[in-house]
mmCIF file of C-alpha atoms in Angstrom:
data_model
loop_
_atom_site.group_PDB
_atom_site.id
_atom_site.type_symbol
_atom_site.label_atom_id
_atom_site.label_comp_id
_atom_site.label_asym_id
_atom_site.label_seq_id
_atom_site.Cartn_x
_atom_site.Cartn_y
_atom_site.Cartn_z
ATOM 1 C CA UNK S 25 0.519 0.031 -0.012
ATOM 2 C CA UNK S 26 2.919 2.414 0.892
ATOM 3 C CA UNK S 27 4.202 1.704 -1.554
ATOM 4 C CA UNK S 28 2.452 2.144 -4.736
ATOM 5 C CA UNK S 29 1.057 5.770 -3.199
ATOM 6 C CA UNK S 30 5.050 6.063 -2.058
ATOM 7 C CA UNK S 31 5.883 8.196 -5.094
ATOM 8 C CA UNK S 32 3.280 11.296 -5.675
ATOM 9 C CA UNK S 33 2.393 11.260 -1.958
ATOM 10 C CA UNK S 34 6.594 12.571 -1.621
ATOM 11 C CA UNK S 35 6.596 14.836 -4.017
ATOM 12 C CA UNK S 36 3.056 16.809 -3.649
ATOM 13 C CA UNK S 37 4.326 16.966 0.217
ATOM 14 C CA UNK S 38 7.954 18.265 -0.307
ATOM 15 C CA UNK S 39 5.923 20.081 -3.730
ATOM 16 C CA UNK S 40 4.304 21.759 -0.886
ATOM 17 C CA UNK S 41 6.816 22.685 1.809
ATOM 18 C CA UNK S 42 9.355 23.397 -0.465
ATOM 19 C CA UNK S 43 6.076 26.616 -2.307
ATOM 20 C CA UNK S 44 5.339 27.347 0.931
ATOM 21 C CA UNK S 45 9.667 28.536 1.802
ATOM 22 C CA UNK S 46 10.189 29.678 -2.303
ATOM 23 C CA UNK S 47 7.218 32.160 -2.003
ATOM 24 C CA UNK S 48 8.553 33.128 1.851
ATOM 25 C CA UNK S 49 12.079 34.068 0.009
ATOM 26 C CA UNK S 50 10.328 36.040 -2.639
ATOM 27 C CA UNK S 51 9.999 33.586 -4.908
ATOM 28 C CA UNK S 52 13.808 33.309 -5.413
ATOM 29 C CA UNK S 53 14.739 31.843 -8.665
ATOM 30 C CA UNK S 54 16.928 29.495 -6.503
ATOM 31 C CA UNK S 55 13.985 28.016 -4.261
ATOM 32 C CA UNK S 56 12.219 27.525 -6.758
ATOM 33 C CA UNK S 57 10.285 23.953 -6.622
ATOM 34 C CA UNK S 58 11.219 23.128 -9.801
ATOM 35 C CA UNK S 59 14.644 23.166 -8.968
ATOM 36 C CA UNK S 60 14.854 22.206 -4.945
ATOM 37 C CA UNK S 61 11.941 19.208 -4.841
ATOM 38 C CA UNK S 62 13.321 16.947 -7.648
ATOM 39 C CA UNK S 63 17.171 17.339 -6.507
ATOM 40 C CA UNK S 64 15.704 16.286 -2.860
ATOM 41 C CA UNK S 65 13.915 13.302 -4.599
ATOM 42 C CA UNK S 66 16.998 11.890 -5.751
ATOM 43 C CA UNK S 67 18.841 12.477 -3.212
ATOM 44 C CA UNK S 68 16.351 10.242 -1.105
ATOM 45 C CA UNK S 69 15.644 8.054 -3.260
ATOM 46 C CA UNK S 70 19.575 7.053 -4.095
ATOM 47 C CA UNK S 71 19.901 7.278 0.347
ATOM 48 C CA UNK S 72 17.395 5.154 0.605
ATOM 49 C CA UNK S 73 18.195 2.424 -2.559
ATOM 50 C CA UNK S 74 14.786 2.894 -4.750
ATOM 51 C CA UNK S 75 15.188 2.608 -7.904
ATOM 52 C CA UNK S 76 13.100 4.732 -9.998
ATOM 53 C CA UNK S 77 10.752 2.622 -11.401
ATOM 54 C CA UNK S 78 9.439 2.086 -8.411
ATOM 55 C CA UNK S 79 9.523 6.181 -7.852
ATOM 56 C CA UNK S 80 7.311 6.656 -11.072
ATOM 57 C CA UNK S 81 4.977 3.722 -10.184
ATOM 58 C CA UNK S 82 2.313 6.070 -8.665
ATOM 59 C CA UNK S 83 4.645 9.287 -9.491
ATOM 60 C CA UNK S 84 3.454 9.156 -13.398
ATOM 61 C CA UNK S 85 0.397 9.841 -12.506
ATOM 62 C CA UNK S 86 1.596 13.542 -11.984
ATOM 63 C CA UNK S 87 2.516 13.738 -15.882
ATOM 64 C CA UNK S 88 -0.364 12.408 -16.700
ATOM 65 C CA UNK S 89 -1.766 15.720 -15.664
ATOM 66 C CA UNK S 90 0.779 17.529 -17.335
ATOM 67 C CA UNK S 91 -0.605 17.961 -20.753
ATOM 68 C CA UNK S 92 -4.164 19.151 -20.339
ATOM 69 C CA UNK S 93 -2.395 21.804 -17.271
ATOM 70 C CA UNK S 94 0.150 22.998 -20.466
ATOM 71 C CA UNK S 95 -3.461 23.437 -22.268
ATOM 72 C CA UNK S 96 -4.244 25.793 -20.019
ATOM 73 C CA UNK S 97 -1.433 27.954 -21.451
ATOM 74 C CA UNK S 98 -3.790 29.131 -23.530
ATOM 75 C CA UNK S 99 -5.747 31.386 -21.245
ATOM 76 C CA UNK S 100 -3.130 33.457 -20.646
ATOM 77 C CA UNK S 101 -2.863 33.314 -24.181
ATOM 78 C CA UNK S 102 -6.152 34.541 -25.279
ATOM 79 C CA UNK S 103 -6.461 36.765 -22.186
ATOM 80 C CA UNK S 104 -3.172 38.511 -23.095
ATOM 81 C CA UNK S 105 -3.395 38.316 -27.122
ATOM 82 C CA UNK S 106 -6.344 41.489 -26.714
ATOM 83 C CA UNK S 107 -4.126 43.106 -25.576
ATOM 84 C CA UNK S 108 -1.374 42.990 -28.171
ATOM 85 C CA UNK S 109 -3.440 44.051 -31.263
ATOM 86 C CA UNK S 110 -1.969 47.297 -31.558
ATOM 87 C CA UNK S 111 1.596 45.865 -32.366
ATOM 88 C CA UNK S 112 0.842 42.094 -32.920
ATOM 89 C CA UNK S 113 2.698 42.202 -36.300
ATOM 90 C CA UNK S 114 6.058 43.268 -34.290
ATOM 91 C CA UNK S 115 5.704 41.396 -31.623
ATOM 92 C CA UNK S 116 5.098 38.509 -33.288
ATOM 93 C CA UNK S 117 8.094 38.966 -35.642
ATOM 94 C CA UNK S 118 10.347 39.105 -32.686
ATOM 95 C CA UNK S 119 9.097 36.730 -30.795
ATOM 96 C CA UNK S 120 10.088 34.776 -33.954
ATOM 97 C CA UNK S 121 13.078 36.003 -34.234
ATOM 98 C CA UNK S 122 14.068 35.290 -30.307
ATOM 99 C CA UNK S 123 13.594 31.963 -31.230
ATOM 100 C CA UNK S 124 15.244 31.160 -34.356
ATOM 101 C CA UNK S 125 18.297 32.331 -32.358
ATOM 102 C CA UNK S 126 17.646 30.664 -29.520
ATOM 103 C CA UNK S 127 17.526 27.365 -31.237
ATOM 104 C CA UNK S 128 20.488 28.485 -33.855
ATOM 105 C CA UNK S 129 22.969 29.070 -31.430
ATOM 106 C CA UNK S 130 22.271 25.838 -29.204
ATOM 107 C CA UNK S 131 22.576 23.827 -32.457
ATOM 108 C CA UNK S 132 26.011 25.884 -33.287
ATOM 109 C CA UNK S 133 27.497 25.191 -29.611
ATOM 110 C CA UNK S 134 25.972 21.579 -29.055
ATOM 111 C CA UNK S 135 27.560 21.585 -32.147
ATOM 112 C CA UNK S 136 31.189 23.580 -30.987
ATOM 113 C CA UNK S 137 31.376 20.844 -28.146
ATOM 114 C CA UNK S 138 30.947 18.072 -30.062
ATOM 115 C CA UNK S 139 28.244 16.372 -28.282
ATOM 116 C CA UNK S 140 26.051 13.898 -30.179
ATOM 117 C CA UNK S 141 22.835 14.054 -31.517
ATOM 118 C CA UNK S 142 21.066 12.998 -29.113
ATOM 119 C CA UNK S 143 22.035 15.155 -26.560
ATOM 120 C CA UNK S 144 21.861 18.047 -28.823
ATOM 121 C CA UNK S 145 18.130 17.470 -29.435
ATOM 122 C CA UNK S 146 17.793 16.679 -25.593
ATOM 123 C CA UNK S 147 19.105 21.042 -25.531
ATOM 124 C CA UNK S 148 17.845 22.598 -28.561
ATOM 125 C CA UNK S 149 14.220 23.177 -26.418
ATOM 126 C CA UNK S 150 16.564 24.123 -23.432
ATOM 127 C CA UNK S 151 14.071 28.256 -23.748
ATOM 128 C CA UNK S 152 10.947 26.669 -24.073
ATOM 129 C CA UNK S 153 9.197 25.883 -20.906
ATOM 130 C CA UNK S 154 9.405 22.748 -19.507
ATOM 131 C CA UNK S 155 6.108 21.102 -20.093
ATOM 132 C CA UNK S 156 6.499 21.850 -24.245
ATOM 133 C CA UNK S 157 10.720 21.978 -24.018
ATOM 134 C CA UNK S 158 9.770 17.856 -22.726
ATOM 135 C CA UNK S 159 7.296 17.488 -25.618
ATOM 136 C CA UNK S 160 9.480 18.962 -28.450
ATOM 137 C CA UNK S 161 12.684 16.755 -27.470
ATOM 138 C CA UNK S 162 10.637 13.390 -27.362
ATOM 139 C CA UNK S 163 9.789 14.248 -31.091
ATOM 140 C CA UNK S 164 13.398 15.562 -32.009
ATOM 141 C CA UNK S 165 15.007 12.382 -30.618
ATOM 142 C CA UNK S 166 16.044 13.832 -27.465
ATOM 143 C CA UNK S 167 16.574 12.602 -23.835
ATOM 144 C CA UNK S 168 13.577 14.356 -21.922
ATOM 145 C CA UNK S 169 15.114 13.700 -18.817
ATOM 146 C CA UNK S 170 17.743 15.801 -19.513
ATOM 147 C CA UNK S 171 15.843 18.312 -21.616
ATOM 148 C CA UNK S 172 13.641 19.225 -17.910
ATOM 149 C CA UNK S 173 16.972 19.394 -16.265
ATOM 150 C CA UNK S 174 19.476 21.437 -18.338
ATOM 151 C CA UNK S 175 14.853 23.335 -19.267
ATOM 152 C CA UNK S 176 14.674 24.174 -15.067
ATOM 153 C CA UNK S 177 18.627 25.564 -15.102
ATOM 154 C CA UNK S 178 18.202 28.041 -18.164
ATOM 155 C CA UNK S 179 15.554 29.288 -16.577
ATOM 156 C CA UNK S 180 17.414 29.968 -13.384
ATOM 157 C CA UNK S 181 19.993 31.627 -15.510
ATOM 158 C CA UNK S 182 18.478 33.560 -17.622
ATOM 159 C CA UNK S 183 16.409 35.508 -14.603
ATOM 160 C CA UNK S 184 19.780 35.985 -12.751
ATOM 161 C CA UNK S 185 22.145 37.296 -16.311
ATOM 162 C CA UNK S 186 18.778 38.752 -18.022
ATOM 163 C CA UNK S 187 18.417 41.734 -16.350
ATOM 164 C CA UNK S 188 21.758 42.178 -16.080
ATOM 165 C CA UNK S 189 22.077 42.098 -20.086
ATOM 166 C CA UNK S 190 18.680 44.396 -20.450
ATOM 167 C CA UNK S 191 20.722 47.043 -17.798
ATOM 168 C CA UNK S 192 24.391 46.987 -19.750
ATOM 169 C CA UNK S 193 22.958 46.834 -23.303
ATOM 170 C CA UNK S 194 20.133 49.948 -21.718
ATOM 171 C CA UNK S 195 17.072 47.420 -23.019
ATOM 172 C CA UNK S 196 14.912 50.143 -22.444
ATOM 173 C CA UNK S 197 11.325 49.233 -24.019
ATOM 174 C CA UNK S 198 9.353 47.674 -22.293
ATOM 175 C CA UNK S 199 8.890 45.068 -24.993
ATOM 176 C CA UNK S 200 11.779 44.405 -25.905
ATOM 177 C CA UNK S 201 12.819 43.208 -22.862
ATOM 178 C CA UNK S 202 9.615 41.099 -22.109
ATOM 179 C CA UNK S 203 10.784 39.054 -25.496
ATOM 180 C CA UNK S 204 14.344 38.862 -24.003
ATOM 181 C CA UNK S 205 13.282 37.763 -21.072
ATOM 182 C CA UNK S 206 9.887 35.116 -22.261
ATOM 183 C CA UNK S 207 12.455 34.154 -25.720
ATOM 184 C CA UNK S 208 14.588 33.074 -23.673
ATOM 185 C CA UNK S 209 14.509 32.075 -19.920
ATOM 186 C CA UNK S 210 10.205 30.708 -20.111
ATOM 187 C CA UNK S 211 8.456 31.237 -16.701
ATOM 188 C CA UNK S 212 11.734 31.917 -14.118
ATOM 189 C CA UNK S 213 11.878 35.041 -17.015
ATOM 190 C CA UNK S 214 8.493 36.107 -17.274
ATOM 191 C CA UNK S 215 8.472 36.177 -13.376
ATOM 192 C CA UNK S 216 11.231 38.888 -13.458
ATOM 193 C CA UNK S 217 9.758 40.496 -16.554
ATOM 194 C CA UNK S 218 6.820 41.260 -14.641
ATOM 195 C CA UNK S 219 9.372 42.973 -11.551
ATOM 196 C CA UNK S 220 10.328 45.216 -14.726
ATOM 197 C CA UNK S 221 6.413 46.147 -15.568
ATOM 198 C CA UNK S 222 2.807 44.655 -16.267
ATOM 199 C CA UNK S 223 3.648 45.748 -19.578
ATOM 200 C CA UNK S 224 7.158 43.624 -19.794
ATOM 201 C CA UNK S 225 5.813 40.790 -18.298
ATOM 202 C CA UNK S 226 2.525 40.174 -20.119
ATOM 203 C CA UNK S 227 4.697 40.135 -23.426
ATOM 204 C CA UNK S 228 7.286 37.841 -21.984
ATOM 205 C CA UNK S 229 4.249 35.190 -20.345
ATOM 206 C CA UNK S 230 3.097 35.130 -24.651
ATOM 207 C CA UNK S 231 6.581 35.042 -25.778
ATOM 208 C CA UNK S 232 7.083 32.125 -23.301
ATOM 209 C CA UNK S 233 4.187 30.414 -25.139
ATOM 210 C CA UNK S 234 4.734 31.090 -28.321
ATOM 211 C CA UNK S 235 8.658 30.515 -28.497
ATOM 212 C CA UNK S 236 6.986 26.657 -27.039
ATOM 213 C CA UNK S 237 4.897 27.070 -30.381
ATOM 214 C CA UNK S 238 7.166 28.374 -33.006
ATOM 215 C CA UNK S 239 10.215 25.897 -31.659
ATOM 216 C CA UNK S 240 8.255 22.485 -32.266
ATOM 217 C CA UNK S 241 8.233 24.170 -35.899
ATOM 218 C CA UNK S 242 11.183 24.869 -36.264
ATOM 219 C CA UNK S 243 13.538 22.416 -33.815
ATOM 220 C CA UNK S 244 13.275 19.844 -37.131
ATOM 221 C CA UNK S 245 14.359 22.031 -39.440
ATOM 222 C CA UNK S 246 17.938 22.689 -37.119
ATOM 223 C CA UNK S 247 18.136 18.297 -36.593
ATOM 224 C CA UNK S 248 18.358 17.499 -39.720
ATOM 225 C CA UNK S 249 21.008 20.550 -39.790
ATOM 226 C CA UNK S 250 22.965 19.407 -36.847
ATOM 227 C CA UNK S 251 23.206 15.357 -38.042
ATOM 228 C CA UNK S 252 25.040 17.003 -41.297
ATOM 229 C CA UNK O 2 -17.377 24.183 -1.542
ATOM 230 C CA UNK O 3 -19.229 24.648 -4.683
ATOM 231 C CA UNK O 4 -15.690 27.162 -5.975
ATOM 232 C CA UNK O 5 -14.059 23.879 -5.267
ATOM 233 C CA UNK O 6 -16.241 21.745 -7.451
ATOM 234 C CA UNK O 7 -16.612 24.417 -10.002
ATOM 235 C CA UNK O 8 -12.770 23.686 -10.478
ATOM 236 C CA UNK O 9 -12.493 20.399 -10.453
ATOM 237 C CA UNK O 10 -15.145 19.982 -13.246
ATOM 238 C CA UNK O 11 -13.140 22.149 -14.973
ATOM 239 C CA UNK O 12 -9.717 20.129 -14.729
ATOM 240 C CA UNK O 13 -12.204 17.007 -15.833
ATOM 241 C CA UNK O 14 -13.244 19.262 -19.416
ATOM 242 C CA UNK O 15 -9.507 20.203 -19.428
ATOM 243 C CA UNK O 16 -8.615 16.577 -18.989
ATOM 244 C CA UNK O 17 -11.330 15.644 -21.501
ATOM 245 C CA UNK O 18 -9.473 17.935 -24.146
ATOM 246 C CA UNK O 19 -6.345 16.729 -24.023
ATOM 247 C CA UNK O 20 -7.670 13.252 -24.737
ATOM 248 C CA UNK O 21 -9.707 14.391 -27.595
ATOM 249 C CA UNK O 22 -6.121 15.965 -29.032
ATOM 250 C CA UNK O 23 -4.746 13.250 -28.787
ATOM 251 C CA UNK O 24 -7.782 11.213 -30.977
ATOM 252 C CA UNK O 25 -7.166 12.843 -33.654
ATOM 253 C CA UNK O 26 -3.665 13.598 -33.683
ATOM 254 C CA UNK O 27 -3.641 9.846 -33.427
ATOM 255 C CA UNK O 28 -6.267 9.254 -36.168
ATOM 256 C CA UNK O 29 -4.924 12.080 -38.706
ATOM 257 C CA UNK O 30 -0.738 10.219 -37.413
ATOM 258 C CA UNK O 31 0.281 14.475 -37.038
ATOM 259 C CA UNK O 32 3.526 15.068 -35.585
ATOM 260 C CA UNK O 33 2.353 17.336 -33.426
ATOM 261 C CA UNK O 34 2.877 17.080 -29.869
ATOM 262 C CA UNK O 35 -0.693 16.584 -27.863
ATOM 263 C CA UNK O 36 0.250 19.693 -25.063
ATOM 264 C CA UNK O 37 1.397 22.416 -28.757
ATOM 265 C CA UNK O 38 -2.253 21.489 -30.581
ATOM 266 C CA UNK O 39 -3.928 21.404 -27.465
ATOM 267 C CA UNK O 40 -2.680 25.319 -27.154
ATOM 268 C CA UNK O 41 -3.672 25.743 -30.537
ATOM 269 C CA UNK O 42 -7.120 24.233 -30.208
ATOM 270 C CA UNK O 43 -7.940 25.561 -27.352
ATOM 271 C CA UNK O 44 -6.901 29.794 -27.981
ATOM 272 C CA UNK O 45 -9.264 28.932 -31.123
ATOM 273 C CA UNK O 46 -11.771 28.171 -28.990
ATOM 274 C CA UNK O 47 -11.831 30.786 -26.748
ATOM 275 C CA UNK O 48 -10.764 32.639 -29.547
ATOM 276 C CA UNK O 49 -14.171 32.315 -31.918
ATOM 277 C CA UNK O 50 -15.797 32.363 -29.041
ATOM 278 C CA UNK O 51 -17.082 28.482 -28.567
ATOM 279 C CA UNK O 52 -16.337 28.439 -25.297
ATOM 280 C CA UNK O 53 -16.250 31.099 -22.670
ATOM 281 C CA UNK O 54 -13.499 32.047 -20.854
ATOM 282 C CA UNK O 55 -15.458 31.581 -17.915
ATOM 283 C CA UNK O 56 -16.050 27.443 -18.399
ATOM 284 C CA UNK O 57 -12.524 26.329 -18.321
ATOM 285 C CA UNK O 58 -10.619 29.925 -16.185
ATOM 286 C CA UNK O 59 -10.872 28.516 -12.770
ATOM 287 C CA UNK O 60 -9.541 24.763 -13.374
ATOM 288 C CA UNK O 61 -7.194 26.176 -16.014
ATOM 289 C CA UNK O 62 -5.847 28.775 -13.569
ATOM 290 C CA UNK O 63 -5.441 26.070 -11.101
ATOM 291 C CA UNK O 64 -3.170 23.850 -12.908
ATOM 292 C CA UNK O 65 -0.698 26.334 -14.453
ATOM 293 C CA UNK O 66 -0.217 27.761 -10.444
ATOM 294 C CA UNK O 67 0.937 24.126 -9.407
ATOM 295 C CA UNK O 68 2.505 23.616 -12.894
ATOM 296 C CA UNK O 69 5.751 22.757 -11.160
ATOM 297 C CA UNK O 70 4.676 20.273 -9.982
ATOM 298 C CA UNK O 71 3.444 17.849 -12.645
ATOM 299 C CA UNK O 72 6.495 18.454 -13.700
ATOM 300 C CA UNK O 73 8.923 16.630 -11.300
ATOM 301 C CA UNK O 74 8.334 13.329 -12.194
ATOM 302 C CA UNK O 75 9.415 13.751 -15.269
ATOM 303 C CA UNK O 76 12.492 15.873 -13.817
ATOM 304 C CA UNK O 77 13.188 13.250 -11.623
ATOM 305 C CA UNK O 78 13.917 11.318 -14.067
ATOM 306 C CA UNK O 79 17.431 12.370 -14.655
ATOM 307 C CA UNK O 80 18.604 9.350 -11.753
ATOM 308 C CA UNK O 81 18.673 7.551 -14.671
ATOM 309 C CA UNK O 82 21.077 8.976 -16.811
ATOM 310 C CA UNK O 83 23.350 10.004 -14.010
ATOM 311 C CA UNK O 84 26.963 8.804 -16.726
ATOM 312 C CA UNK O 85 25.849 11.176 -19.303
ATOM 313 C CA UNK O 86 26.045 14.233 -16.729
ATOM 314 C CA UNK O 87 29.824 12.600 -15.533
ATOM 315 C CA UNK O 88 30.423 12.494 -18.874
ATOM 316 C CA UNK O 89 28.046 16.086 -20.435
ATOM 317 C CA UNK O 90 27.758 18.322 -17.690
ATOM 318 C CA UNK O 91 29.821 20.454 -18.258
ATOM 319 C CA UNK O 92 29.371 20.757 -21.906
ATOM 320 C CA UNK O 93 24.845 20.898 -21.165
ATOM 321 C CA UNK O 94 26.438 23.058 -18.808
ATOM 322 C CA UNK O 95 27.515 25.214 -21.131
ATOM 323 C CA UNK O 96 25.324 24.831 -24.161
ATOM 324 C CA UNK O 97 23.207 26.758 -21.896
ATOM 325 C CA UNK O 98 24.770 29.542 -20.730
ATOM 326 C CA UNK O 99 26.733 30.851 -23.986
ATOM 327 C CA UNK O 100 22.757 29.901 -25.810
ATOM 328 C CA UNK O 101 21.099 32.189 -23.530
ATOM 329 C CA UNK O 102 23.334 35.226 -23.445
ATOM 330 C CA UNK O 103 23.460 34.743 -27.668
ATOM 331 C CA UNK O 104 19.950 34.633 -27.272
ATOM 332 C CA UNK O 105 19.209 37.253 -24.782
ATOM 333 C CA UNK O 106 22.021 39.767 -26.330
ATOM 334 C CA UNK O 107 20.686 39.128 -29.936
ATOM 335 C CA UNK O 108 17.121 38.737 -29.318
ATOM 336 C CA UNK O 109 17.403 41.470 -26.911
ATOM 337 C CA UNK O 110 18.408 44.092 -29.302
ATOM 338 C CA UNK O 111 16.885 43.638 -32.372
ATOM 339 C CA UNK O 112 13.370 44.150 -29.968
ATOM 340 C CA UNK O 113 14.519 47.368 -28.961
ATOM 341 C CA UNK O 114 15.987 48.375 -32.188
ATOM 342 C CA UNK O 115 12.534 47.422 -34.289
ATOM 343 C CA UNK O 116 10.294 49.174 -31.301
ATOM 344 C CA UNK O 117 12.428 51.984 -30.787
ATOM 345 C CA UNK O 118 12.113 53.460 -34.088
ATOM 346 C CA UNK O 119 8.311 53.079 -34.187
ATOM 347 C CA UNK O 120 7.848 55.348 -31.338
ATOM 348 C CA UNK O 121 9.814 58.487 -33.426
ATOM 349 C CA UNK O 122 7.842 57.411 -35.932
ATOM 350 C CA UNK O 123 5.095 58.002 -33.596
ATOM 351 C CA UNK O 124 6.555 61.628 -32.559
ATOM 352 C CA UNK O 125 7.554 63.007 -35.942
ATOM 353 C CA UNK O 126 3.485 61.986 -36.964
#
């Protein structure tokens, strides 16, 4: 009985506790439940010698809710779209440009570091929000678990260096700030963007979702380029 | 209590949509993840007022608030790939650092120029 529900139970309990701490410390990216909870869980599994399969037996029910939860991103997309009508085409072009830059630079650097195809494919969607990135990774032949971890790290790194780049390069337009943070650092970048103001935050949310959608269509082209 | 039931009901609506989308992908043999097609479908349903926002809003917001929870088991899956992290971990880390810096600098400068010029145009009118 305990074994049957162990995975899902411990994940939810740890998540609740870590989320409390995260919110208590003003949502510091390094305390993100998506960063800390897996570290604690991996430590527990290794320490207790529990195979991942046993953990996953019940934890997989959480993964089953991932797709409906991701589909719910249509809600902010719909709500914010109304607000974007004025600059619609320009915002869309900027986000598309950002997506292509992110994929190209990742593919090029993966080549530079001699990563094999499977690893490079796992890294291609690293700027995309995690729930979509996992699907992209799977469909282009990457390893979803590797993608998940490096997406989370990208978010943390991006929300730290993003504001430095914005300051240093004097990115003063609030739409440009939102596009920069949303296309490169997904949800973590978006919560930073909201600190710059509601316009940057809104643009960042839309950028995050559209980057995911654009990447799924653009990634296969780049994957065939890498394998050359 | 009533609100909780509504939220739960709406979560089931989203799960149902998710299942339908997967069926469509399966039947038409489409090469697109269910999550992406689902976002596009629900967005269009809302945009064309086929379903009102309030039918899915509270359930959807609950799922979005706790999106991280549903991702945790996938991230824990890294435990099965310890050997990859030992051999390629540093390179992978370098890819995301340099990749993020390049993406942010290029995209940020592009968007800044793009929207800056617009502001000047408006100023001159």
